[in-house]
PDB file of C-alpha atoms and ligand atoms in Angstrom:
ATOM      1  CA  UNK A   1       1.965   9.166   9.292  1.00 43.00           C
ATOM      2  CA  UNK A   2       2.078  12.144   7.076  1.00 44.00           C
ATOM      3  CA  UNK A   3       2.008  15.632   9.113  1.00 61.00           C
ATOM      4  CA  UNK A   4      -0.905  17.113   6.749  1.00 92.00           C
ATOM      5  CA  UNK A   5      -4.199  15.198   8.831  1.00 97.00           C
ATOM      6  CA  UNK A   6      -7.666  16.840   8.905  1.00 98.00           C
ATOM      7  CA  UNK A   7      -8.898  19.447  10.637  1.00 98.00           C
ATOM      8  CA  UNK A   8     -12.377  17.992   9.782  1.00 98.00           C
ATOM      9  CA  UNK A   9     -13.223  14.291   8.581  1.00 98.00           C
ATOM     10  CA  UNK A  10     -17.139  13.400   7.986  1.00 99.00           C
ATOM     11  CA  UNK A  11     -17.970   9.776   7.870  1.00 99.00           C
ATOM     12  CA  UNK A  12     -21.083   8.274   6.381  1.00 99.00           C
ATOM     13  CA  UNK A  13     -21.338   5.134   8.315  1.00 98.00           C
ATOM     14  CA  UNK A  14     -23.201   2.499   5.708  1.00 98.00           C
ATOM     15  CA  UNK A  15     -22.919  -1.375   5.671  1.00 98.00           C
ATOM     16  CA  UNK A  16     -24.674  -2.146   8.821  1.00 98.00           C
ATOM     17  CA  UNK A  17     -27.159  -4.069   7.778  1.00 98.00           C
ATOM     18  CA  UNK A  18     -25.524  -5.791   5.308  1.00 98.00           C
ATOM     19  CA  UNK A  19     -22.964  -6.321   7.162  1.00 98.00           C
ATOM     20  CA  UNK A  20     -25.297  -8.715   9.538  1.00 98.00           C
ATOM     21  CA  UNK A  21     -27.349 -10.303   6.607  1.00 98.00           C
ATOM     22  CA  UNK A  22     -24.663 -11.861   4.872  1.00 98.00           C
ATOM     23  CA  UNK A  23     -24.119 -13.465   8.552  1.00 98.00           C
ATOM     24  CA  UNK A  24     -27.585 -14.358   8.986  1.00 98.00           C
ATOM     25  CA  UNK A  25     -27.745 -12.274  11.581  1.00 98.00           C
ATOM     26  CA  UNK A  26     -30.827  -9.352  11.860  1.00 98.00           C
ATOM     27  CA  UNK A  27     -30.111  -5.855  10.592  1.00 98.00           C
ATOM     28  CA  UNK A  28     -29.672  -4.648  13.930  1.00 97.00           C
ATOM     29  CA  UNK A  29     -26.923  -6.933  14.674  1.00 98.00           C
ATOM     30  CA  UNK A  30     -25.233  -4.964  12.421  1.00 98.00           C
ATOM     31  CA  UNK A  31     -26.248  -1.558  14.008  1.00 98.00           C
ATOM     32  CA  UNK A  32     -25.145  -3.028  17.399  1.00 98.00           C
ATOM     33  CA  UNK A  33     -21.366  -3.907  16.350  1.00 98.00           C
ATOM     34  CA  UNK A  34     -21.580  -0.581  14.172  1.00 98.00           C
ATOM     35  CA  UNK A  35     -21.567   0.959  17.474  1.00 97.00           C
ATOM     36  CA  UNK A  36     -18.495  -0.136  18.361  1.00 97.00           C
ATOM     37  CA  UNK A  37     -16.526   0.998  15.074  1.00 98.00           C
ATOM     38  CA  UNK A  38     -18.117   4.381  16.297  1.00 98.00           C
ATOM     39  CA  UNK A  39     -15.995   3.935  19.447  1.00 97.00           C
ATOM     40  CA  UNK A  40     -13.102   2.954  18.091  1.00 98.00           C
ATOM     41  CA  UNK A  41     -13.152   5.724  15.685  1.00 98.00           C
ATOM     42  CA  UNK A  42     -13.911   8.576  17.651  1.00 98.00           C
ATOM     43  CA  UNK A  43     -11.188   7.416  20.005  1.00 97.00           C
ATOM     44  CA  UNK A  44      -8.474   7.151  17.533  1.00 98.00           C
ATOM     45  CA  UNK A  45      -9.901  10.601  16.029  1.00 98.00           C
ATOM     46  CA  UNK A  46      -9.255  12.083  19.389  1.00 98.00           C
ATOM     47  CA  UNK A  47      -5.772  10.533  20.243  1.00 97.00           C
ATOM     48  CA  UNK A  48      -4.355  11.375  16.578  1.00 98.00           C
ATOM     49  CA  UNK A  49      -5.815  15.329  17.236  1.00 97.00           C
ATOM     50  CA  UNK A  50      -8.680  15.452  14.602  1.00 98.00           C
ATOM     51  CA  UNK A  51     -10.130  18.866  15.622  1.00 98.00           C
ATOM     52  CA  UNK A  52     -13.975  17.526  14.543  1.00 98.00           C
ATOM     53  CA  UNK A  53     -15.348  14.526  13.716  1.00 98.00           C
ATOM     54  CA  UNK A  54     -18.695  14.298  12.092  1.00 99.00           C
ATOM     55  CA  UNK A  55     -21.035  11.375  12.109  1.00 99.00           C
ATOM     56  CA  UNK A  56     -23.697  10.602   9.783  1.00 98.00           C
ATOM     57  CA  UNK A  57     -26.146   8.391  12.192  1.00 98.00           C
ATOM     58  CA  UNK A  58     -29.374   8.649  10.814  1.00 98.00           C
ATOM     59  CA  UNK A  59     -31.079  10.435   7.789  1.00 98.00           C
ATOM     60  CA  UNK A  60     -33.980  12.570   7.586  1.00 98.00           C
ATOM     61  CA  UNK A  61     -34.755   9.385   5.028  1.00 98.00           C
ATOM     62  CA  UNK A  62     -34.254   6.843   7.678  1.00 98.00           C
ATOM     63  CA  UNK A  63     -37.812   7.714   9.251  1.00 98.00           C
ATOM     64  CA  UNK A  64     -39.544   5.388   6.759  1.00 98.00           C
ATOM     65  CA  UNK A  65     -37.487   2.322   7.428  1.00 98.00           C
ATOM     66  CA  UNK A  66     -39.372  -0.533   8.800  1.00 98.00           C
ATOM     67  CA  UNK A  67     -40.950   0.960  12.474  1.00 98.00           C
ATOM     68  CA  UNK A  68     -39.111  -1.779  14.052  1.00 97.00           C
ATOM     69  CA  UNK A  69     -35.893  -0.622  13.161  1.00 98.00           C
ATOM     70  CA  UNK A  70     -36.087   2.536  13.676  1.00 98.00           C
ATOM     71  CA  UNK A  71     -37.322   1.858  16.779  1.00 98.00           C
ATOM     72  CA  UNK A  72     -34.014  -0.118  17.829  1.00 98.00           C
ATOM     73  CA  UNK A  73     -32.048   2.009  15.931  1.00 98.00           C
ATOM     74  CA  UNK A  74     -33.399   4.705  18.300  1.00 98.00           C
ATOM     75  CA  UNK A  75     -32.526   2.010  21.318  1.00 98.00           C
ATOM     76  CA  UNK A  76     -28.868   1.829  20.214  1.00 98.00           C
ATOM     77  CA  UNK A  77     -28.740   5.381  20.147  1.00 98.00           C
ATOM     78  CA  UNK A  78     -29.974   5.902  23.667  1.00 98.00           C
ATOM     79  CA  UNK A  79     -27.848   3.203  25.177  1.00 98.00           C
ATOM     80  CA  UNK A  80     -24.305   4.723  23.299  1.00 98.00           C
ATOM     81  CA  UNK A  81     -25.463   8.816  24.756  1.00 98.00           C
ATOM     82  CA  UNK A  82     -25.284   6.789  27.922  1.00 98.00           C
ATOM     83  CA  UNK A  83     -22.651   4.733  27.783  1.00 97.00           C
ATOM     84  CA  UNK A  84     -20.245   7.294  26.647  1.00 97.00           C
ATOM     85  CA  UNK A  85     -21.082   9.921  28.748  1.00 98.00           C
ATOM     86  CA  UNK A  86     -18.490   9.387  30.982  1.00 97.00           C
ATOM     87  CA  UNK A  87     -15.676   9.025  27.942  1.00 97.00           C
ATOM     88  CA  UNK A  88     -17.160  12.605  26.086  1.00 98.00           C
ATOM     89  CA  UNK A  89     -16.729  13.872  29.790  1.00 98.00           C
ATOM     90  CA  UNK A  90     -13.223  13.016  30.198  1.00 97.00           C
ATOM     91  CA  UNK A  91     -11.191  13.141  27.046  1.00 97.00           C
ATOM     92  CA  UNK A  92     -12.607  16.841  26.453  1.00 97.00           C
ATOM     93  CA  UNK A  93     -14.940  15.843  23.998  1.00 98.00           C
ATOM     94  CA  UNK A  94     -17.636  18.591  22.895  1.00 98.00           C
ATOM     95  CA  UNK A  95     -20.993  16.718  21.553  1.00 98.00           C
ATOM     96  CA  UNK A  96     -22.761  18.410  18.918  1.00 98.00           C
ATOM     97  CA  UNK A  97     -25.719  17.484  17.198  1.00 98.00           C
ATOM     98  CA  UNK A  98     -26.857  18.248  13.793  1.00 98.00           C
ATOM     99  CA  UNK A  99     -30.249  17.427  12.313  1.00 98.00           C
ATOM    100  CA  UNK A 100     -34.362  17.709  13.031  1.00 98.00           C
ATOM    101  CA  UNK A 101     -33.462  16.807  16.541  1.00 98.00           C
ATOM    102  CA  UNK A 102     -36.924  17.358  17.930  1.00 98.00           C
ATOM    103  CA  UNK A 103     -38.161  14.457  16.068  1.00 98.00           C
ATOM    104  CA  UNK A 104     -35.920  12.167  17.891  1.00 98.00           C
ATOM    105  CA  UNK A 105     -37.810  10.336  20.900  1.00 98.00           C
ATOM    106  CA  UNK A 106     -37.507  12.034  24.526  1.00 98.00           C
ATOM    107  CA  UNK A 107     -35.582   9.434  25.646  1.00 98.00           C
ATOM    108  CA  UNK A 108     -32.453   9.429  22.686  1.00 98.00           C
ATOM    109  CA  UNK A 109     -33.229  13.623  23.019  1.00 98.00           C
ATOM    110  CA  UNK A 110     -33.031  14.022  26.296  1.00 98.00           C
ATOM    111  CA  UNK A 111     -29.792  12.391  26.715  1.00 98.00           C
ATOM    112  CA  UNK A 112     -28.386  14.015  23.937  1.00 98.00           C
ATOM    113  CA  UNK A 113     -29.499  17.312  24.748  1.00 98.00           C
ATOM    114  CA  UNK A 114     -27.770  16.975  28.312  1.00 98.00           C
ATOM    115  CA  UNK A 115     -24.719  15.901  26.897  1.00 98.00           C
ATOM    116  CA  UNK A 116     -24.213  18.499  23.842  1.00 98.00           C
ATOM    117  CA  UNK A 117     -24.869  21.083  27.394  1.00 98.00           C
ATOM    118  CA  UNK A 118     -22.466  19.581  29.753  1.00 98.00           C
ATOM    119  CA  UNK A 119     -19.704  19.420  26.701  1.00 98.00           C
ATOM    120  CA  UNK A 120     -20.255  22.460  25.592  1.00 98.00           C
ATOM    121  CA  UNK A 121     -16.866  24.110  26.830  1.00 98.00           C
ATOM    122  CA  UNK A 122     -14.889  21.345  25.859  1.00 98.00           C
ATOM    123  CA  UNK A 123     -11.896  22.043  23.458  1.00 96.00           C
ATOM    124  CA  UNK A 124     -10.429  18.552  22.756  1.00 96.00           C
ATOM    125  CA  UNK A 125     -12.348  17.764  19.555  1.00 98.00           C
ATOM    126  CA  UNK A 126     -15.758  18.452  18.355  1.00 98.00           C
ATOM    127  CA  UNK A 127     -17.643  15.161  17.549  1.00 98.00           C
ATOM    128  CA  UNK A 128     -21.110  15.874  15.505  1.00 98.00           C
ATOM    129  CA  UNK A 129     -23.655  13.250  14.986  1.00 98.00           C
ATOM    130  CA  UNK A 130     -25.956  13.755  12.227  1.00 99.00           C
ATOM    131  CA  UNK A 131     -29.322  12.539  13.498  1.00 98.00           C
ATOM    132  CA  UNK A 132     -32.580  12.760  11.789  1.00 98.00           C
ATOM    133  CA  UNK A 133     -30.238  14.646   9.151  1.00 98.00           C
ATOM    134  CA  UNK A 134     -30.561  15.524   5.497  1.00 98.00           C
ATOM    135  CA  UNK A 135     -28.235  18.032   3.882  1.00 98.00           C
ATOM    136  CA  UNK A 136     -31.182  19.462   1.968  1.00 98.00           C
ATOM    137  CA  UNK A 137     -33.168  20.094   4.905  1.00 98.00           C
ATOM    138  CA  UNK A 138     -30.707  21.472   6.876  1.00 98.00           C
ATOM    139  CA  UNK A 139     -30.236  24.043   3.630  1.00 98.00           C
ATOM    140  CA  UNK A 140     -33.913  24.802   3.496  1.00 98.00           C
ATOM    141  CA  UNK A 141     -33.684  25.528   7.404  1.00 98.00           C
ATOM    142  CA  UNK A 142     -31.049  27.988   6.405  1.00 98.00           C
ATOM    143  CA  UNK A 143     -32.450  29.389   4.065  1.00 98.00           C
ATOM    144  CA  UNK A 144     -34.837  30.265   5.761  1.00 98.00           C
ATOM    145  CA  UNK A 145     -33.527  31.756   8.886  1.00 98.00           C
ATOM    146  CA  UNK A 146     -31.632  33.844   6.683  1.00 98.00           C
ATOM    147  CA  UNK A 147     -35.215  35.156   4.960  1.00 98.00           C
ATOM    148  CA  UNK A 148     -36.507  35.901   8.329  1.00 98.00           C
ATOM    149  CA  UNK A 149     -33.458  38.312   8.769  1.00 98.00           C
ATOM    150  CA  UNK A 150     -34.047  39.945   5.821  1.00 98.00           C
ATOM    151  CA  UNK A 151     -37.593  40.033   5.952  1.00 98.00           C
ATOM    152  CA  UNK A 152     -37.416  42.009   9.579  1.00 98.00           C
ATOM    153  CA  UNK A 153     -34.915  44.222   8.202  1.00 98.00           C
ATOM    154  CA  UNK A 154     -31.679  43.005  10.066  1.00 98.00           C
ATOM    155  CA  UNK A 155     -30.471  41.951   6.726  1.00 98.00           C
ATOM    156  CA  UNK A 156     -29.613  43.153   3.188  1.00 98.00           C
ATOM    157  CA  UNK A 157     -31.049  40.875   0.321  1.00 97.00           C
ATOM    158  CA  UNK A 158     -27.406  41.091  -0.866  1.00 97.00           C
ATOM    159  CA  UNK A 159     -26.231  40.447   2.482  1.00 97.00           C
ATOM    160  CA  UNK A 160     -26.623  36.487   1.465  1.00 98.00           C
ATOM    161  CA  UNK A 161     -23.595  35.432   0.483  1.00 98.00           C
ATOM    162  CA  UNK A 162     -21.679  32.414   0.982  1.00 98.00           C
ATOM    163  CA  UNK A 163     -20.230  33.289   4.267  1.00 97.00           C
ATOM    164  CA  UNK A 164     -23.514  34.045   5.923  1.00 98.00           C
ATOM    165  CA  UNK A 165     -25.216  31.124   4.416  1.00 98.00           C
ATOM    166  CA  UNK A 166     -22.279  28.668   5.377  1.00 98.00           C
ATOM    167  CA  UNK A 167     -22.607  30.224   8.617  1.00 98.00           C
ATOM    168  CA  UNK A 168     -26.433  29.887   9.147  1.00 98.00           C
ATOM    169  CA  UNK A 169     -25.862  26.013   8.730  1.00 98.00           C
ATOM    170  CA  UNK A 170     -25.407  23.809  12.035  1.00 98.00           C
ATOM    171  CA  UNK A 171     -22.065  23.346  10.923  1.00 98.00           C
ATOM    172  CA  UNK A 172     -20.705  26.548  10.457  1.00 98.00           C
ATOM    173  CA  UNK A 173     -19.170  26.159  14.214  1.00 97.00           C
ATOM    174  CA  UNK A 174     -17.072  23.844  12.541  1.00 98.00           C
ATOM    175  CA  UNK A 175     -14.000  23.761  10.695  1.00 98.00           C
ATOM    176  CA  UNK A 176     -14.405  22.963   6.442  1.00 98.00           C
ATOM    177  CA  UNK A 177     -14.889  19.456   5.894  1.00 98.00           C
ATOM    178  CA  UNK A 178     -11.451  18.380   4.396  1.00 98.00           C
ATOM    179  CA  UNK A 179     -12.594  14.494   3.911  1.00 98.00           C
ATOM    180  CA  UNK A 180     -15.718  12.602   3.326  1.00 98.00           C
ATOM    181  CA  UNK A 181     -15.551   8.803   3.885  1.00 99.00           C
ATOM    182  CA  UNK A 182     -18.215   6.520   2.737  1.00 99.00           C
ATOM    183  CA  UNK A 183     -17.899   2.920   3.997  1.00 99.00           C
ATOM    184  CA  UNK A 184     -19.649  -0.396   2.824  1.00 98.00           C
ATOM    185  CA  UNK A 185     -18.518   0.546  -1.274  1.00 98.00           C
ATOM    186  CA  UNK A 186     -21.868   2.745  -2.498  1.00 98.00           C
ATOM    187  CA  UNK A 187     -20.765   5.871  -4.384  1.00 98.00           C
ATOM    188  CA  UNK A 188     -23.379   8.482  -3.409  1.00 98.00           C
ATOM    189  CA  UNK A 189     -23.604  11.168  -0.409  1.00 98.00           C
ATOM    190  CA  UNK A 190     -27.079  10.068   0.137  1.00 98.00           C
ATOM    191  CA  UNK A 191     -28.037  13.942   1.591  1.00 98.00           C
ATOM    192  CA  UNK A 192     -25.309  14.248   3.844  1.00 98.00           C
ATOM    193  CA  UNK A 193     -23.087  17.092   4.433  1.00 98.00           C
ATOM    194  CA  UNK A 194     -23.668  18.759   0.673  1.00 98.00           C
ATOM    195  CA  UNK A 195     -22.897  22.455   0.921  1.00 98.00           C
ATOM    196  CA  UNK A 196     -19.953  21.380   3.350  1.00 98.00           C
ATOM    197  CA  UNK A 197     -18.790  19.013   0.946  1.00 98.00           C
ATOM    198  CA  UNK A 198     -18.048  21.348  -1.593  1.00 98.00           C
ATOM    199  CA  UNK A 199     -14.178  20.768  -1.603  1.00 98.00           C
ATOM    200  CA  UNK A 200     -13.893  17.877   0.422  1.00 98.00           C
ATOM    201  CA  UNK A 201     -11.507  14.933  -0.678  1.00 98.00           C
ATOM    202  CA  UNK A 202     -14.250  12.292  -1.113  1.00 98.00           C
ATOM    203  CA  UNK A 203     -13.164   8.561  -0.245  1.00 98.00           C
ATOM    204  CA  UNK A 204     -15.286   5.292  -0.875  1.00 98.00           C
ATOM    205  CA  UNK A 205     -14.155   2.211   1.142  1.00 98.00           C
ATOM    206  CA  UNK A 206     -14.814  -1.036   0.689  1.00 98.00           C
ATOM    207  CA  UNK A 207     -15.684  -2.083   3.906  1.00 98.00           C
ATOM    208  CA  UNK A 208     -19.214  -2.438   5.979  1.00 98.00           C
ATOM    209  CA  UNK A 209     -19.022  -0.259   9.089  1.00 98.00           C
ATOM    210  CA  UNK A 210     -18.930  -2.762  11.576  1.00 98.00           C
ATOM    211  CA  UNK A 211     -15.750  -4.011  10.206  1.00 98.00           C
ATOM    212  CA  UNK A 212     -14.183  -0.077   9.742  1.00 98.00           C
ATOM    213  CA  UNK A 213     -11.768   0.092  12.973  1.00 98.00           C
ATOM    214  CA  UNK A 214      -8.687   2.640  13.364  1.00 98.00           C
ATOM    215  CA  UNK A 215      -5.846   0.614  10.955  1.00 98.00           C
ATOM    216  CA  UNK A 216      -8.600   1.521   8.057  1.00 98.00           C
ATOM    217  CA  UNK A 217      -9.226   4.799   9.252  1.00 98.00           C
ATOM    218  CA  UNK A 218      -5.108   5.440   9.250  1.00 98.00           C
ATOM    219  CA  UNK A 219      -5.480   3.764   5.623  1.00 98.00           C
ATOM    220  CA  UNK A 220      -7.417   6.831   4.651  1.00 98.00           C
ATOM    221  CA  UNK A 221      -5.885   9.465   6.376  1.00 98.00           C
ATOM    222  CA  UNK A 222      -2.670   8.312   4.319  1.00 98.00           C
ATOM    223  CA  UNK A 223      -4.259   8.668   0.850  1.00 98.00           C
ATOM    224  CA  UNK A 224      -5.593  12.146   2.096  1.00 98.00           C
ATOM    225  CA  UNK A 225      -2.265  13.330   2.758  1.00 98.00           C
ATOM    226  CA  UNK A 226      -0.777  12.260  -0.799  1.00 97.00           C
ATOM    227  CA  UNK A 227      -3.428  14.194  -2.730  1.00 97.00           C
ATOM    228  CA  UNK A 228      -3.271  17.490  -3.755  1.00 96.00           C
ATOM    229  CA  UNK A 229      -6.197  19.943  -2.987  1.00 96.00           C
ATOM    230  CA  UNK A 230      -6.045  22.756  -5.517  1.00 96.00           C
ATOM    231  CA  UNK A 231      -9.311  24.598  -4.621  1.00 96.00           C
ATOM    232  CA  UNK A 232      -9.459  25.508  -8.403  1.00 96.00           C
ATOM    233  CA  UNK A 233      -5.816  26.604  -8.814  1.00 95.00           C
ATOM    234  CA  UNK A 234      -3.247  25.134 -10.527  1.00 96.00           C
ATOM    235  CA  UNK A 235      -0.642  22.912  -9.243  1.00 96.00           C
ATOM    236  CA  UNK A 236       2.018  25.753 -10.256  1.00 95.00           C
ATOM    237  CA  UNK A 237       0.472  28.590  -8.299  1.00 94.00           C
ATOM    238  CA  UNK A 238       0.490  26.075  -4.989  1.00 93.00           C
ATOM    239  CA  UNK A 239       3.828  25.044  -5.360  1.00 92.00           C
ATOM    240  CA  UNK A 240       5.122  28.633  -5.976  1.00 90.00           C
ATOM    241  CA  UNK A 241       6.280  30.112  -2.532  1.00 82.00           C
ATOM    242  CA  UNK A 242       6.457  33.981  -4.467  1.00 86.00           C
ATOM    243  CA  UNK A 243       2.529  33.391  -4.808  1.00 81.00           C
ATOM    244  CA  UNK A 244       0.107  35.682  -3.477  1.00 79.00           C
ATOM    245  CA  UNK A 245      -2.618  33.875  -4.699  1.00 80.00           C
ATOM    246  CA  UNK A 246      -5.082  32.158  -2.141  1.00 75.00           C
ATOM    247  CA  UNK A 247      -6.958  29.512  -2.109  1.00 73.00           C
ATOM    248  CA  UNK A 248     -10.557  30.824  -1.228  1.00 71.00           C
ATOM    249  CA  UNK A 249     -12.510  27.817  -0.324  1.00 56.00           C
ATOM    250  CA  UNK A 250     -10.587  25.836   1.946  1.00 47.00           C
TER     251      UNK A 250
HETATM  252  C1  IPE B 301     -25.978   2.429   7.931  1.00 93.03           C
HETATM  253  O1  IPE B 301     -26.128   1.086   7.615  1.00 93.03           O
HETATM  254  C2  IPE B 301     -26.726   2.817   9.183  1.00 93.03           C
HETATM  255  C3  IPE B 301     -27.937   3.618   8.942  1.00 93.03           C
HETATM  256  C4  IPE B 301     -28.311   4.084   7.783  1.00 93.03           C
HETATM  257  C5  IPE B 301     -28.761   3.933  10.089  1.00 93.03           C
HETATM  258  P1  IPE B 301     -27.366   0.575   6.794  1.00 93.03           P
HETATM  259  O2  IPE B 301     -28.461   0.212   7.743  1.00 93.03           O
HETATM  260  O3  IPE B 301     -27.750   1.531   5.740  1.00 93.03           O
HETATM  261  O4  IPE B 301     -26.784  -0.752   6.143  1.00 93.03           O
HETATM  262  P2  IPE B 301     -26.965  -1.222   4.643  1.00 93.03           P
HETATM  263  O5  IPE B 301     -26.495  -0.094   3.785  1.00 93.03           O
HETATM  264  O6  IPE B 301     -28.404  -1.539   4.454  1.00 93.03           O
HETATM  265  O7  IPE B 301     -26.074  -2.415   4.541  1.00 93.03           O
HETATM  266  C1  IPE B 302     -26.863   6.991   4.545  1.00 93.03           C
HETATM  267  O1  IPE B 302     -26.998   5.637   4.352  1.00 93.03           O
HETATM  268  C2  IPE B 302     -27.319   7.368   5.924  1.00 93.03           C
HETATM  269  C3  IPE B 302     -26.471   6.923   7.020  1.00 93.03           C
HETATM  270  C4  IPE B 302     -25.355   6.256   6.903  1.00 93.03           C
HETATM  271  C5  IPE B 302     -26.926   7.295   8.314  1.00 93.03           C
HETATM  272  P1  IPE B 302     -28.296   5.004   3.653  1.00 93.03           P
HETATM  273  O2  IPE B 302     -28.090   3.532   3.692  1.00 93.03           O
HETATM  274  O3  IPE B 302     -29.518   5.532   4.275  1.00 93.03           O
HETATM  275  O4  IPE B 302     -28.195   5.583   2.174  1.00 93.03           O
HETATM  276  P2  IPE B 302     -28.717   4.960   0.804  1.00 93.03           P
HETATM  277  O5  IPE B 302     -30.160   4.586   1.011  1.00 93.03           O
HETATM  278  O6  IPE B 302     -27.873   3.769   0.510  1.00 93.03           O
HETATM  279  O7  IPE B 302     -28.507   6.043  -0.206  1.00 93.03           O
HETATM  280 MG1   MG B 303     -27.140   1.817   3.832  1.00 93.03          MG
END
């Protein structure tokens, strides 16, 4: 495998459900095996020395599916905060969690909120689920925290910039998202990671999440490395060692 891997790869894990319907299985089949691919990932993420991984979970938009499964989607949560407790614990693994995360039920929030604690001082890899998460909400949010600043005078109006904007989002702990993945084939970001996405290598993959295990994760991470990020240069200024010029957006 090619030296150049991701410091940060953001996956937007769709296919579940169809995934089980074209099994005749229920939706949440689907959002049962997903949660293994979400092992198997964030293992081989780990092992390979991803510094953060970032999972999109559940949208802000995913409220107004059916109650019924949200309500087991919510289950399914629960039972993986427990279940891999003890495997965040141990591999050095610092939960984060991005998103309206009071609106998640006491007993997914509770769990989380304990883990994202203990891990805190990890150093082995950040892994961020994006629960209850919309990239426009989490904008507005910023937004306005950043008003408040100015309006009690701890801020100049000018003093919004990209920087402190990037850095009033949840993410701005994190390093820039170098790749987007999108399984199950749609072509859309759906709200997820949009200001962070900015010069992210985007990749659509033909598979439903369920079915997305390490061999095509290694698929992508091989593509990433052949392309060329330019950041709005030109091929010529990034191959020219004599080149002062840097690349501001990386
Ligand atoms: C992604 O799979 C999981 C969530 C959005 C929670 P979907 O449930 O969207 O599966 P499809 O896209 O309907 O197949
Ligand atoms: C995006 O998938 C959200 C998650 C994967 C959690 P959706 O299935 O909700 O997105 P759309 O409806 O196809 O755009
Ligand atoms: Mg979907």
């Amino acid at each position: 495998m090619s030296t150049s891997l991701p410091r940060h790869v953001g996956i937007i894990m769709d296919g579940n459900g169809r995934w089980a319907q074209v099994r005749g299985l229920p939706r949440i089949e689907g959002h049962r095996v997903g949660a293994e691919s979400v092992r198997d990932i964030t293992r081989a993420s780990r092992q390979l020395g991803l510094e953060a991984l970032t999972l999109y979970a559940f949208s802000s938009q995913n409220w107004a599916r059916p109650a019924e499964e949200v309500k087991a989607l919510m289950e399914l949560l629960r039972d993986y905060l427990v279940d891999e407790r003890a495997e965040i614990m141990d591999n050095q693994i610092r939960l984060h969690a991005i998103g309206d995360i009071e609106r998640l039920p006491a007993f997914v929030k509770d769990p989380l909120d304990a883990l994202c604690r203990d891990s805190a001082h990890h150093r082995g890899m950040t892994l961020t689920l994006a629960l209850s998460y919309g990239g426009r909400e989490s904008l507005a949010r910023a937004a306005r925290a950043l008003a408040a600043r100015v309006q009690a005078g701890e801020l100049p109006l000018d003093g919004i910039d990209v920087d402190t904007l990037g850095g009033a989002l949840p993410t701005g702990i994190l390093p820039s998202l170098d790749l987007l993945i999108r399984t199950s084939g749609e072509q859309r970001i759906s709200n997820f990671l949009l200001w962070e996405s900015a010069y992210a290598e985007l990749m659509f993959v033909d598979v439903m999440w369920p079915d997305f295990r390490r061999t095509d994760l290694f698929k992508c991470l091989e593509q990433y490395a052949a392309r060329e990020r330019r950041f709005g240069l030109t091929s010529a200024q990034l191959a020219d060692p004599e080149s002062d010029v840097e690349p501001t957006a990386g």
